[in-house]
Coordinates of C-alpha atoms in Angstrom, one line a residue:
M1 CA -0.4 -29.0 -13.4
D2 CA 0.9 -28.1 -16.9
G3 CA 3.2 -24.8 -17.3
M4 CA 0.5 -22.4 -18.6
A5 CA -1.7 -23.3 -15.7
I6 CA 0.9 -22.5 -13.2
I7 CA 1.7 -19.1 -15.0
Q8 CA -2.0 -18.2 -14.8
I9 CA -2.1 -18.9 -11.2
T10 CA 1.3 -17.3 -10.1
P11 CA -0.2 -14.2 -8.8
V12 CA -2.6 -16.2 -6.5
L13 CA 0.2 -18.3 -5.4
Q14 CA 2.1 -15.0 -4.4
V15 CA -0.8 -14.0 -2.4
L16 CA -1.1 -17.4 -0.9
F17 CA 2.5 -17.3 0.1
W18 CA 2.0 -14.0 2.1
N19 CA -1.2 -15.2 3.6
L20 CA 0.4 -18.0 5.1
L21 CA 3.7 -16.1 6.2
T22 CA 1.3 -13.8 8.0
T23 CA -0.6 -16.4 9.8
D24 CA 2.5 -17.9 10.9
R25 CA 3.7 -14.7 12.2
C26 CA 0.4 -14.1 14.2
C27 CA 0.1 -17.8 15.7
R28 CA 2.0 -20.3 17.5
R29 CA 3.0 -23.5 15.7
R30 CA 2.4 -27.1 16.8
Y31 CA 5.0 -28.6 14.8
S32 CA 8.5 -27.6 13.4
A33 CA 8.5 -25.1 10.8
A34 CA 9.9 -27.7 8.3
K35 CA 6.9 -29.9 9.0
T36 CA 4.4 -27.3 8.9
I37 CA 5.6 -25.7 5.6
L38 CA 5.6 -29.4 3.9
L39 CA 2.1 -30.0 5.0
L40 CA 0.9 -26.7 4.0
A41 CA 2.6 -27.2 0.4
L42 CA 1.0 -30.6 0.0
F43 CA -2.3 -29.1 1.0
S44 CA -1.8 -26.2 -1.4
T45 CA -0.7 -28.5 -4.3
A46 CA -3.9 -30.6 -3.9
L47 CA -6.3 -27.8 -3.5
F48 CA -4.9 -25.8 -6.5
S49 CA -4.9 -29.0 -8.7
S50 CA -8.4 -29.5 -7.8
A51 CA -9.3 -26.0 -8.7
I52 CA -7.8 -26.4 -12.0
L53 CA -9.5 -29.4 -12.8
L54 CA -13.0 -27.9 -11.7
S55 CA -12.1 -24.8 -14.1
R56 CA -11.7 -26.9 -17.0
T57 CA -14.5 -29.0 -16.2
F58 CA -17.2 -26.3 -15.5
R59 CA -15.6 -23.7 -17.7
L60 CA -14.6 -21.5 -14.7
S61 CA -11.8 -19.0 -14.5
I62 CA -9.4 -19.2 -11.5
G63 CA -8.5 -15.3 -12.2
S64 CA -12.3 -14.5 -12.5
G65 CA -12.7 -14.1 -8.5
Q66 CA -15.0 -17.3 -8.5
F67 CA -12.5 -19.1 -6.1
T68 CA -11.7 -16.0 -3.9
L69 CA -13.6 -17.4 -0.7
S70 CA -12.2 -20.8 -1.3
G71 CA -9.3 -19.4 0.8
F72 CA -11.1 -20.1 3.9
I73 CA -10.6 -23.9 3.2
Y74 CA -7.2 -23.2 4.8
L75 CA -8.9 -23.0 8.2
L76 CA -9.0 -26.7 8.1
P77 CA -5.2 -27.3 8.1
L78 CA -4.3 -24.1 9.8
M79 CA -6.4 -25.2 12.9
L80 CA -4.6 -28.4 12.9
L81 CA -1.1 -27.0 12.6
Y82 CA -1.4 -23.9 14.8
R83 CA -2.2 -23.5 18.5
V84 CA -4.9 -21.0 18.1
K85 CA -8.7 -20.5 18.6
F86 CA -11.0 -20.8 15.6
S87 CA -12.3 -17.1 16.3
H88 CA -8.8 -15.8 16.6
L89 CA -7.6 -17.7 13.3
F90 CA -10.7 -16.5 11.4
T91 CA -10.0 -13.0 12.7
I92 CA -6.4 -13.1 11.4
M93 CA -7.5 -14.5 8.1
C94 CA -10.0 -11.6 7.4
T95 CA -7.6 -8.9 8.6
C96 CA -4.3 -9.9 7.3
W97 CA -5.7 -11.3 4.1
T98 CA -7.3 -8.2 3.3
Y99 CA -3.9 -6.7 2.7
T100 CA -2.8 -9.3 0.3
L101 CA -6.2 -9.2 -1.6
G102 CA -6.0 -5.5 -1.7
I103 CA -2.6 -5.7 -3.3
L104 CA -4.0 -8.2 -5.8
A105 CA -6.8 -6.2 -6.6
L106 CA -4.6 -2.9 -7.1
S107 CA -2.4 -5.0 -9.4
V108 CA -5.2 -6.1 -11.6
Q109 CA -6.4 -2.5 -12.1
I110 CA -2.9 -1.2 -12.5
A111 CA -2.0 -3.8 -15.2
G112 CA -5.3 -3.9 -16.9
I113 CA -4.9 -0.1 -17.6
T114 CA -2.0 -0.7 -19.8
A115 CA -2.2 -4.1 -20.9
S116 CA -5.5 -6.1 -20.1
G117 CA -4.9 -9.9 -19.7
N118 CA -1.2 -9.8 -19.7
I119 CA -0.4 -12.2 -16.9
F120 CA 3.3 -11.2 -16.6
L121 CA 2.7 -7.5 -16.3
L122 CA 0.3 -8.5 -13.5
L123 CA 3.0 -10.4 -11.9
A124 CA 5.5 -7.8 -12.2
V125 CA 3.1 -4.9 -10.6
E126 CA 1.9 -7.2 -7.8
S127 CA 5.5 -8.1 -6.9
L128 CA 6.6 -4.5 -7.0
L129 CA 3.7 -3.5 -4.8
F130 CA 4.5 -6.3 -2.2
L131 CA 8.2 -5.3 -2.2
L132 CA 7.0 -1.6 -1.4
T133 CA 4.5 -2.6 1.2
I134 CA 5.5 -5.8 3.0
F135 CA 8.2 -4.4 5.2
P136 CA 6.1 -1.6 6.6
F137 CA 3.0 -4.2 6.9
Y138 CA 5.1 -6.5 9.1
R139 CA 6.9 -3.9 10.9
H140 CA 4.0 -1.5 11.9
I141 CA 0.6 -3.2 11.1
V142 CA 1.2 -6.8 12.2
P143 CA 2.6 -6.2 15.7
K144 CA -0.2 -3.6 16.5
Y145 CA -2.9 -6.2 15.4
R146 CA -1.4 -8.8 17.4
F147 CA -1.3 -6.6 20.6
T148 CA -5.1 -5.8 19.8
I149 CA -6.1 -9.3 19.5
E150 CA -4.3 -10.5 22.5
N151 CA -5.4 -7.8 24.8
L152 CA -9.0 -7.3 23.5
A153 CA -10.2 -10.3 25.1
A154 CA -9.6 -8.6 28.6
Y155 CA -12.4 -6.2 28.0
G156 CA -15.1 -9.1 27.4
R157 CA -16.3 -11.4 24.8
L158 CA -18.6 -9.0 23.3
W159 CA -15.9 -6.5 22.0
Y160 CA -13.9 -9.6 20.5
K161 CA -17.1 -10.4 18.5
Y162 CA -17.4 -6.8 17.3
I163 CA -13.8 -6.9 16.0
L164 CA -14.5 -10.2 14.4
L165 CA -17.6 -9.1 12.7
N166 CA -16.1 -5.8 11.7
N167 CA -13.0 -7.5 10.1
T168 CA -15.2 -10.3 8.3
F169 CA -17.2 -7.3 6.8
H170 CA -14.1 -5.7 5.7
F171 CA -12.9 -8.7 4.0
L172 CA -16.1 -9.7 2.5
G173 CA -16.5 -5.8 1.2
L174 CA -13.3 -5.8 -0.4
T175 CA -13.7 -9.4 -1.9
A176 CA -17.0 -8.1 -3.4
L177 CA -15.6 -4.9 -4.9
S178 CA -12.5 -6.8 -6.2
V179 CA -14.6 -9.4 -8.1
L180 CA -16.9 -6.6 -9.3
F181 CA -14.1 -4.6 -10.7
L182 CA -12.7 -7.8 -12.7
R183 CA -15.6 -7.7 -14.7
E184 CA -15.6 -4.2 -15.6
E185 CA -13.1 -2.0 -17.4
K186 CA -10.2 -1.1 -15.6
S187 CA -9.7 2.5 -14.7
F188 CA -7.8 5.3 -12.6
E189 CA -11.2 5.7 -10.4
R190 CA -11.1 2.0 -9.5
I191 CA -7.6 2.3 -8.2
L192 CA -8.5 5.5 -6.3
L193 CA -11.6 3.7 -4.7
L194 CA -9.7 0.6 -3.7
L195 CA -6.8 2.8 -2.2
C196 CA -9.4 4.8 -0.2
L197 CA -11.1 1.6 1.1
L198 CA -7.8 0.0 2.1
A199 CA -6.9 3.3 3.8
S200 CA -10.1 3.4 5.6
I201 CA -9.7 -0.2 6.8
Y202 CA -6.3 0.1 8.2
L203 CA -7.1 3.4 9.7
S204 CA -9.8 1.8 11.8
Y205 CA -7.4 -0.8 13.0
F206 CA -4.9 1.9 14.1
I207 CA -7.7 3.7 16.0
L208 CA -8.6 0.5 17.7
Y209 CA -5.0 -0.1 18.7
R210 CA -4.6 3.4 20.0
V211 CA -7.8 3.4 22.0
L212 CA -7.0 -0.1 23.6
L213 CA -3.4 1.2 24.2
D214 CA -4.4 4.2 26.0
S215 CA -7.2 2.3 28.0
I216 CA -4.6 -0.2 29.4
R217 CA -2.2 2.6 30.1
G218 CA -4.7 4.4 32.0
K219 CA -5.7 1.2 34.0
K220 CA -2.0 0.8 34.8
S221 CA -1.5 4.4 36.0
G222 CA -4.7 4.3 38.0
A223 CA -3.4 1.3 39.6
H224 CA -0.2 2.7 40.4
D225 CA -1.9 5.8 41.9
S226 CA -4.0 3.6 44.1
A227 CA -1.0 1.7 45.3
G228 CA 0.7 4.8 46.0

C-alpha cells in the first residue's frame, strides 16, 4: 500500500484497532496475545490491500461507506482465535462496534462542517473523541455488557435471540444512517441526530443491565429467604 492510501484509511484503521481491542476484552483467547495480534495484523493487511485494489479497479471509495459491512469478515479469524460461540461473537461485534462506528460518523460530520475532505482534521477529531470516551466506555459500558451477555442465557435462548436481533438492528440502523450522511452536506442537525441515536442505543443497554441485575438479586434474595 502506498503512503497516500494508508493516510486515507487511517481513520478506519483506528476504528478497527478499538474494535479488535473491545472484542479481545470480551472474549477468551485460544492463543497467546502476541500470536493473536500477529495473525490479526496479517489478516488486516491482506484485507485492506484487497480493499484498496478493489477500490482502484472498480472506482470505489473506501471512505464512502461502501465497505462498512465488510467488517463482518473478521468473524472468520475471530472465531478461530477466541473461545466464543458465533452468536456471542456476532452480538459483541454489533454492540461494541456500534461505539466505534458512532465515533467515526460523528468525526466525519464535525470535520466536514469546517473543512470537508480534510483527512488530517478528520483523524484529529476522531482521535480526540476516542480519547474523551474510551476510558468511560471500557470502565462502565463494557463490564455491564459482559455481565448482561454472560447472565442472559440463564433466562432462556429466546431472550438471547431478542438481544441479538436488537443489537443487530441498532448496528445496521447506525450504519445506514452514517452512510446516508456521508453523501449529504454535513450539518449540526446531523450531529445532533447521531448523538440522540447513540444515546438511545446505550440507554437501552443500561436498562437491560439494570433489569437483569435486579432480577438476579431478587432470585438470590428469594432463595435466601426460603433457606431461612
